[in-house]
Amino acid sequence: DNALIIRVRRGPGHSVLTAAGEIDSATVTRLREQLFALAEEGRPVIADLDQVSFIDATGLGALAGAARRAAAHGASLHVVCARPQTRKLQLTELDRQLRLARTLAGAVHDM
């Protein structure tokens, strides 16, 4: 079962999207829709991917798109990923577009 669980909570001055499971072509649409909706609110968005066991190119693309959408609305996208499989974000060009943090507290601090 490649279910993706997405939870959203709004903190003071920012929103946090927590994803758990696998991000791939079967699940990425829900992730993209949620991230884009949050990005359009014009508040910083933290995508906490620590419970994501797998992310493929479609997921990376959704993150990049959400980062662009956030920037267009005067906001920013911060990605929390300490796990090795999500750290591969740094191997792509995405780490130039995204603000990466190892912890949620680190992401909040970096705003």
Tab-separated table of N, CA and C in Angstrom:
chain	number	residue	atom	x	y	z
A	1	ASP	N	0.854	-1.186	0.000
A	1	ASP	CA	0.000	0.000	0.000
A	1	ASP	C	0.892	1.238	0.000
A	2	ASN	N	0.738	2.064	-1.001
A	2	ASN	CA	1.604	3.248	-1.090
A	2	ASN	C	0.835	4.497	-0.675
A	3	ALA	N	-0.006	4.342	0.343
A	3	ALA	CA	-0.809	5.475	0.798
A	3	ALA	C	0.084	6.607	1.269
A	4	LEU	N	-0.347	7.805	0.972
A	4	LEU	CA	0.338	8.992	1.451
A	4	LEU	C	-0.614	9.706	2.400
A	5	ILE	N	-0.145	9.948	3.605
A	5	ILE	CA	-0.950	10.654	4.598
A	5	ILE	C	-0.442	12.079	4.667
A	6	ILE	N	-1.345	13.026	4.512
A	6	ILE	CA	-0.970	14.440	4.538
A	6	ILE	C	-1.764	15.139	5.638
A	7	ARG	N	-1.045	15.825	6.516
A	7	ARG	CA	-1.701	16.621	7.554
A	7	ARG	C	-1.224	18.061	7.412
A	8	VAL	N	-2.146	18.992	7.616
A	8	VAL	CA	-1.799	20.411	7.540
A	8	VAL	C	-2.194	21.074	8.847
A	9	ARG	N	-1.284	21.851	9.382
A	9	ARG	CA	-1.662	22.675	10.530
A	9	ARG	C	-1.061	24.057	10.347
A	10	ARG	N	-1.791	25.040	10.817
A	10	ARG	CA	-1.337	26.419	10.676
A	10	ARG	C	-0.762	26.890	11.990
A	11	GLY	N	0.480	27.297	11.962
A	11	GLY	CA	1.137	27.836	13.145
A	11	GLY	C	1.103	29.350	13.083
A	12	PRO	N	1.690	29.993	14.076
A	12	PRO	CA	1.743	31.461	14.052
A	12	PRO	C	2.683	31.939	12.953
A	13	GLY	N	2.126	32.491	11.910
A	13	GLY	CA	2.947	33.050	10.841
A	13	GLY	C	3.406	32.077	9.779
A	14	HIS	N	3.015	30.814	9.896
A	14	HIS	CA	3.416	29.851	8.873
A	14	HIS	C	2.462	28.658	8.883
A	15	SER	N	2.556	27.848	7.860
A	15	SER	CA	1.772	26.618	7.784
A	15	SER	C	2.727	25.442	7.687
A	16	VAL	N	2.326	24.317	8.263
A	16	VAL	CA	3.147	23.113	8.226
A	16	VAL	C	2.362	21.996	7.564
A	17	LEU	N	2.930	21.433	6.501
A	17	LEU	CA	2.364	20.251	5.867
A	17	LEU	C	3.262	19.082	6.237
A	18	THR	N	2.675	18.068	6.870
A	18	THR	CA	3.425	16.873	7.228
A	18	THR	C	2.964	15.736	6.330
A	19	ALA	N	3.902	15.115	5.657
A	19	ALA	CA	3.580	13.994	4.772
A	19	ALA	C	4.210	12.733	5.335
A	20	ALA	N	3.484	11.616	5.195
A	20	ALA	CA	4.005	10.323	5.639
A	20	ALA	C	3.655	9.286	4.588
A	21	GLY	N	4.631	8.461	4.220
A	21	GLY	CA	4.396	7.437	3.210
A	21	GLY	C	5.263	7.658	1.992
A	22	GLU	N	4.732	7.281	0.836
A	22	GLU	CA	5.491	7.384	-0.404
A	22	GLU	C	4.939	8.476	-1.300
A	23	ILE	N	5.851	9.257	-1.869
A	23	ILE	CA	5.468	10.296	-2.823
A	23	ILE	C	5.932	9.839	-4.190
A	24	ASP	N	4.956	9.494	-5.029
A	24	ASP	CA	5.268	9.041	-6.386
A	24	ASP	C	4.127	9.458	-7.306
A	25	SER	N	4.138	8.968	-8.527
A	25	SER	CA	3.140	9.415	-9.496
A	25	SER	C	1.714	9.106	-9.059
A	26	ALA	N	1.544	8.096	-8.199
A	26	ALA	CA	0.199	7.728	-7.747
A	26	ALA	C	-0.323	8.657	-6.654
A	27	THR	N	0.570	9.287	-5.913
A	27	THR	CA	0.148	10.083	-4.763
A	27	THR	C	0.481	11.564	-4.884
A	28	VAL	N	1.257	11.934	-5.886
A	28	VAL	CA	1.803	13.292	-5.918
A	28	VAL	C	0.735	14.353	-6.155
A	29	THR	N	-0.359	14.007	-6.811
A	29	THR	CA	-1.375	15.014	-7.115
A	29	THR	C	-1.929	15.640	-5.832
A	30	ARG	N	-2.220	14.801	-4.844
A	30	ARG	CA	-2.743	15.331	-3.580
A	30	ARG	C	-1.725	16.228	-2.899
A	31	LEU	N	-0.469	15.802	-2.928
A	31	LEU	CA	0.583	16.608	-2.315
A	31	LEU	C	0.693	17.958	-3.015
A	32	ARG	N	0.718	17.922	-4.342
A	32	ARG	CA	0.862	19.157	-5.118
A	32	ARG	C	-0.299	20.110	-4.833
A	33	GLU	N	-1.524	19.576	-4.830
A	33	GLU	CA	-2.697	20.430	-4.597
A	33	GLU	C	-2.627	21.098	-3.232
A	34	GLN	N	-2.245	20.332	-2.216
A	34	GLN	CA	-2.157	20.885	-0.862
A	34	GLN	C	-1.057	21.933	-0.768
A	35	LEU	N	0.118	21.612	-1.312
A	35	LEU	CA	1.241	22.548	-1.244
A	35	LEU	C	0.940	23.837	-1.994
A	36	PHE	N	0.340	23.718	-3.189
A	36	PHE	CA	0.046	24.901	-3.981
A	36	PHE	C	-0.985	25.773	-3.268
A	37	ALA	N	-2.000	25.146	-2.663
A	37	ALA	CA	-3.015	25.917	-1.947
A	37	ALA	C	-2.385	26.676	-0.782
A	38	LEU	N	-1.491	26.011	-0.053
A	38	LEU	CA	-0.818	26.676	1.068
A	38	LEU	C	0.088	27.793	0.563
A	39	ALA	N	0.810	27.536	-0.518
A	39	ALA	CA	1.742	28.530	-1.060
A	39	ALA	C	1.008	29.804	-1.456
A	40	GLU	N	-0.224	29.651	-1.947
A	40	GLU	CA	-0.988	30.805	-2.422
A	40	GLU	C	-1.530	31.655	-1.284
A	41	GLU	N	-1.417	31.160	-0.044
A	41	GLU	CA	-1.872	31.960	1.092
A	41	GLU	C	-0.874	33.058	1.442
A	42	GLY	N	0.338	32.982	0.844
A	42	GLY	CA	1.315	34.041	1.066
A	42	GLY	C	2.024	33.977	2.405
A	43	ARG	N	1.932	32.826	3.089
A	43	ARG	CA	2.659	32.626	4.345
A	43	ARG	C	3.734	31.577	4.102
A	44	PRO	N	4.833	31.624	4.857
A	44	PRO	CA	5.844	30.575	4.710
A	44	PRO	C	5.227	29.196	4.928
A	45	VAL	N	5.667	28.245	4.113
A	45	VAL	CA	5.169	26.872	4.210
A	45	VAL	C	6.339	25.961	4.560
A	46	ILE	N	6.123	25.098	5.555
A	46	ILE	CA	7.117	24.088	5.901
A	46	ILE	C	6.557	22.740	5.473
A	47	ALA	N	7.286	22.040	4.610
A	47	ALA	CA	6.909	20.684	4.223
A	47	ALA	C	7.796	19.734	5.016
A	48	ASP	N	7.185	19.056	5.982
A	48	ASP	CA	7.936	18.132	6.834
A	48	ASP	C	7.877	16.746	6.198
A	49	LEU	N	9.001	16.323	5.633
A	49	LEU	CA	9.056	15.053	4.909
A	49	LEU	C	9.778	13.964	5.697
A	50	ASP	N	9.930	14.157	6.990
A	50	ASP	CA	10.695	13.187	7.771
A	50	ASP	C	10.069	11.794	7.788
A	51	GLN	N	8.743	11.723	7.583
A	51	GLN	CA	8.088	10.419	7.596
A	51	GLN	C	7.850	9.883	6.178
A	52	VAL	N	8.464	10.547	5.206
A	52	VAL	CA	8.352	10.084	3.817
A	52	VAL	C	9.422	9.025	3.573
A	53	SER	N	8.986	7.839	3.152
A	53	SER	CA	9.937	6.740	2.952
A	53	SER	C	10.509	6.736	1.545
A	54	PHE	N	9.822	7.417	0.601
A	54	PHE	CA	10.268	7.414	-0.784
A	54	PHE	C	9.739	8.661	-1.459
A	55	ILE	N	10.567	9.290	-2.267
A	55	ILE	CA	10.104	10.413	-3.089
A	55	ILE	C	10.771	10.288	-4.448
A	56	ASP	N	9.974	10.380	-5.501
A	56	ASP	CA	10.537	10.257	-6.845
A	56	ASP	C	10.558	11.613	-7.543
A	57	ALA	N	10.869	11.590	-8.818
A	57	ALA	CA	11.022	12.842	-9.567
A	57	ALA	C	9.740	13.659	-9.588
A	58	THR	N	8.580	12.994	-9.606
A	58	THR	CA	7.328	13.761	-9.622
A	58	THR	C	7.162	14.520	-8.305
A	59	GLY	N	7.580	13.893	-7.215
A	59	GLY	CA	7.498	14.567	-5.923
A	59	GLY	C	8.440	15.747	-5.846
A	60	LEU	N	9.655	15.569	-6.371
A	60	LEU	CA	10.622	16.667	-6.397
A	60	LEU	C	10.089	17.812	-7.245
A	61	GLY	N	9.446	17.457	-8.346
A	61	GLY	CA	8.855	18.479	-9.209
A	61	GLY	C	7.749	19.252	-8.512
A	62	ALA	N	6.943	18.542	-7.722
A	62	ALA	CA	5.866	19.204	-6.981
A	62	ALA	C	6.437	20.184	-5.967
A	63	LEU	N	7.530	19.793	-5.308
A	63	LEU	CA	8.183	20.692	-4.353
A	63	LEU	C	8.723	21.929	-5.057
A	64	ALA	N	9.354	21.718	-6.203
A	64	ALA	CA	9.912	22.843	-6.956
A	64	ALA	C	8.797	23.785	-7.403
A	65	GLY	N	7.697	23.211	-7.882
A	65	GLY	CA	6.564	24.023	-8.317
A	65	GLY	C	5.966	24.816	-7.170
A	66	ALA	N	5.870	24.168	-6.011
A	66	ALA	CA	5.313	24.846	-4.841
A	66	ALA	C	6.245	25.968	-4.375
A	67	ALA	N	7.561	25.749	-4.487
A	67	ALA	CA	8.518	26.789	-4.110
A	67	ALA	C	8.362	28.005	-5.017
A	68	ARG	N	8.186	27.758	-6.319
A	68	ARG	CA	7.979	28.863	-7.261
A	68	ARG	C	6.668	29.582	-6.967
A	69	ARG	N	5.624	28.811	-6.684
A	69	ARG	CA	4.313	29.389	-6.394
A	69	ARG	C	4.387	30.231	-5.113
A	70	ALA	N	5.077	29.711	-4.095
A	70	ALA	CA	5.218	30.465	-2.842
A	70	ALA	C	5.963	31.779	-3.089
A	71	ALA	N	7.061	31.697	-3.856
A	71	ALA	CA	7.851	32.896	-4.138
A	71	ALA	C	7.014	33.938	-4.870
A	72	ALA	N	6.158	33.475	-5.774
A	72	ALA	CA	5.300	34.392	-6.534
A	72	ALA	C	4.302	35.101	-5.630
A	73	HIS	N	4.007	34.494	-4.490
A	73	HIS	CA	3.054	35.086	-3.544
A	73	HIS	C	3.770	35.708	-2.345
A	74	GLY	N	5.084	35.935	-2.492
A	74	GLY	CA	5.837	36.599	-1.439
A	74	GLY	C	6.127	35.718	-0.243
A	75	ALA	N	6.030	34.410	-0.422
A	75	ALA	CA	6.273	33.489	0.680
A	75	ALA	C	7.469	32.601	0.340
A	76	SER	N	7.672	31.564	1.126
A	76	SER	CA	8.796	30.665	0.899
A	76	SER	C	8.392	29.252	1.283
A	77	LEU	N	9.097	28.288	0.715
A	77	LEU	CA	8.868	26.879	1.039
A	77	LEU	C	10.116	26.334	1.714
A	78	HIS	N	9.926	25.759	2.883
A	78	HIS	CA	11.018	25.154	3.640
A	78	HIS	C	10.747	23.659	3.698
A	79	VAL	N	11.757	22.855	3.464
A	79	VAL	CA	11.591	21.405	3.465
A	79	VAL	C	12.417	20.802	4.590
A	80	VAL	N	11.752	20.015	5.433
A	80	VAL	CA	12.431	19.321	6.519
A	80	VAL	C	12.682	17.891	6.073
A	81	CYS	N	13.951	17.490	6.020
A	81	CYS	CA	14.260	16.123	5.628
A	81	CYS	C	15.614	15.733	6.199
A	82	ALA	N	15.591	14.849	7.170
A	82	ALA	CA	16.834	14.367	7.760
A	82	ALA	C	17.170	12.969	7.254
A	83	ARG	N	16.168	12.262	6.726
A	83	ARG	CA	16.391	10.887	6.299
A	83	ARG	C	17.228	10.839	5.031
A	84	PRO	N	18.068	9.828	4.893
A	84	PRO	CA	18.971	9.753	3.737
A	84	PRO	C	18.229	9.789	2.402
A	85	GLN	N	17.087	9.103	2.304
A	85	GLN	CA	16.436	9.035	1.000
A	85	GLN	C	15.814	10.373	0.591
A	86	THR	N	15.480	11.207	1.587
A	86	THR	CA	14.971	12.518	1.209
A	86	THR	C	16.086	13.542	1.090
A	87	ARG	N	17.255	13.240	1.641
A	87	ARG	CA	18.377	14.170	1.500
A	87	ARG	C	18.856	14.224	0.055
A	88	LYS	N	18.409	13.286	-0.770
A	88	LYS	CA	18.846	13.328	-2.169
A	88	LYS	C	18.345	14.582	-2.870
A	89	LEU	N	17.491	15.323	-2.206
A	89	LEU	CA	17.105	16.636	-2.719
A	89	LEU	C	18.347	17.471	-2.995
A	90	GLN	N	19.366	17.283	-2.158
A	90	GLN	CA	20.575	18.093	-2.317
A	90	GLN	C	21.360	17.698	-3.558
A	91	LEU	N	21.125	16.503	-4.055
A	91	LEU	CA	21.849	16.055	-5.243
A	91	LEU	C	21.226	16.634	-6.509
A	92	THR	N	20.010	17.125	-6.372
A	92	THR	CA	19.352	17.740	-7.520
A	92	THR	C	19.613	19.234	-7.446
A	93	GLU	N	19.109	19.967	-8.400
A	93	GLU	CA	19.278	21.414	-8.353
A	93	GLU	C	18.277	22.044	-7.396
A	94	LEU	N	17.419	21.205	-6.816
A	94	LEU	CA	16.336	21.733	-6.006
A	94	LEU	C	16.809	22.446	-4.761
A	95	ASP	N	17.982	22.074	-4.250
A	95	ASP	CA	18.393	22.721	-3.007
A	95	ASP	C	18.695	24.202	-3.222
A	96	ARG	N	18.739	24.636	-4.496
A	96	ARG	CA	18.881	26.070	-4.746
A	96	ARG	C	17.537	26.773	-4.628
A	97	GLN	N	16.461	26.044	-4.918
A	97	GLN	CA	15.126	26.638	-4.875
A	97	GLN	C	14.470	26.475	-3.513
A	98	LEU	N	14.805	25.373	-2.841
A	98	LEU	CA	14.165	25.062	-1.571
A	98	LEU	C	15.090	25.392	-0.423
A	99	ARG	N	14.499	25.693	0.702
A	99	ARG	CA	15.286	25.889	1.912
A	99	ARG	C	15.194	24.588	2.701
A	100	LEU	N	16.311	23.915	2.814
A	100	LEU	CA	16.324	22.616	3.477
A	100	LEU	C	16.714	22.767	4.941
A	101	ALA	N	16.048	22.021	5.794
A	101	ALA	CA	16.378	21.992	7.212
A	101	ALA	C	16.318	20.544	7.677
A	102	ARG	N	17.062	20.233	8.718
A	102	ARG	CA	17.057	18.863	9.233
A	102	ARG	C	15.931	18.628	10.227
A	103	THR	N	15.428	19.707	10.829
A	103	THR	CA	14.363	19.562	11.816
A	103	THR	C	13.305	20.633	11.588
A	104	LEU	N	12.119	20.388	12.125
A	104	LEU	CA	11.038	21.356	12.034
A	104	LEU	C	11.429	22.648	12.751
A	105	ALA	N	12.041	22.504	13.926
A	105	ALA	CA	12.470	23.692	14.675
A	105	ALA	C	13.493	24.490	13.881
A	106	GLY	N	14.377	23.773	13.169
A	106	GLY	CA	15.366	24.445	12.335
A	106	GLY	C	14.735	25.219	11.210
A	107	ALA	N	13.686	24.640	10.624
A	107	ALA	CA	12.989	25.331	9.530
A	107	ALA	C	12.318	26.596	10.028
A	108	VAL	N	11.686	26.511	11.194
A	108	VAL	CA	11.022	27.692	11.761
A	108	VAL	C	12.074	28.765	12.064
A	109	HIS	N	13.212	28.338	12.594
A	109	HIS	CA	14.278	29.274	12.937
A	109	HIS	C	14.833	29.971	11.699
A	110	ASP	N	14.843	29.262	10.561
A	110	ASP	CA	15.441	29.803	9.336
A	110	ASP	C	14.554	30.819	8.631
A	111	MET	N	13.322	30.992	9.073
A	111	MET	CA	12.401	31.881	8.349
A	111	MET	C	12.835	33.324	8.426
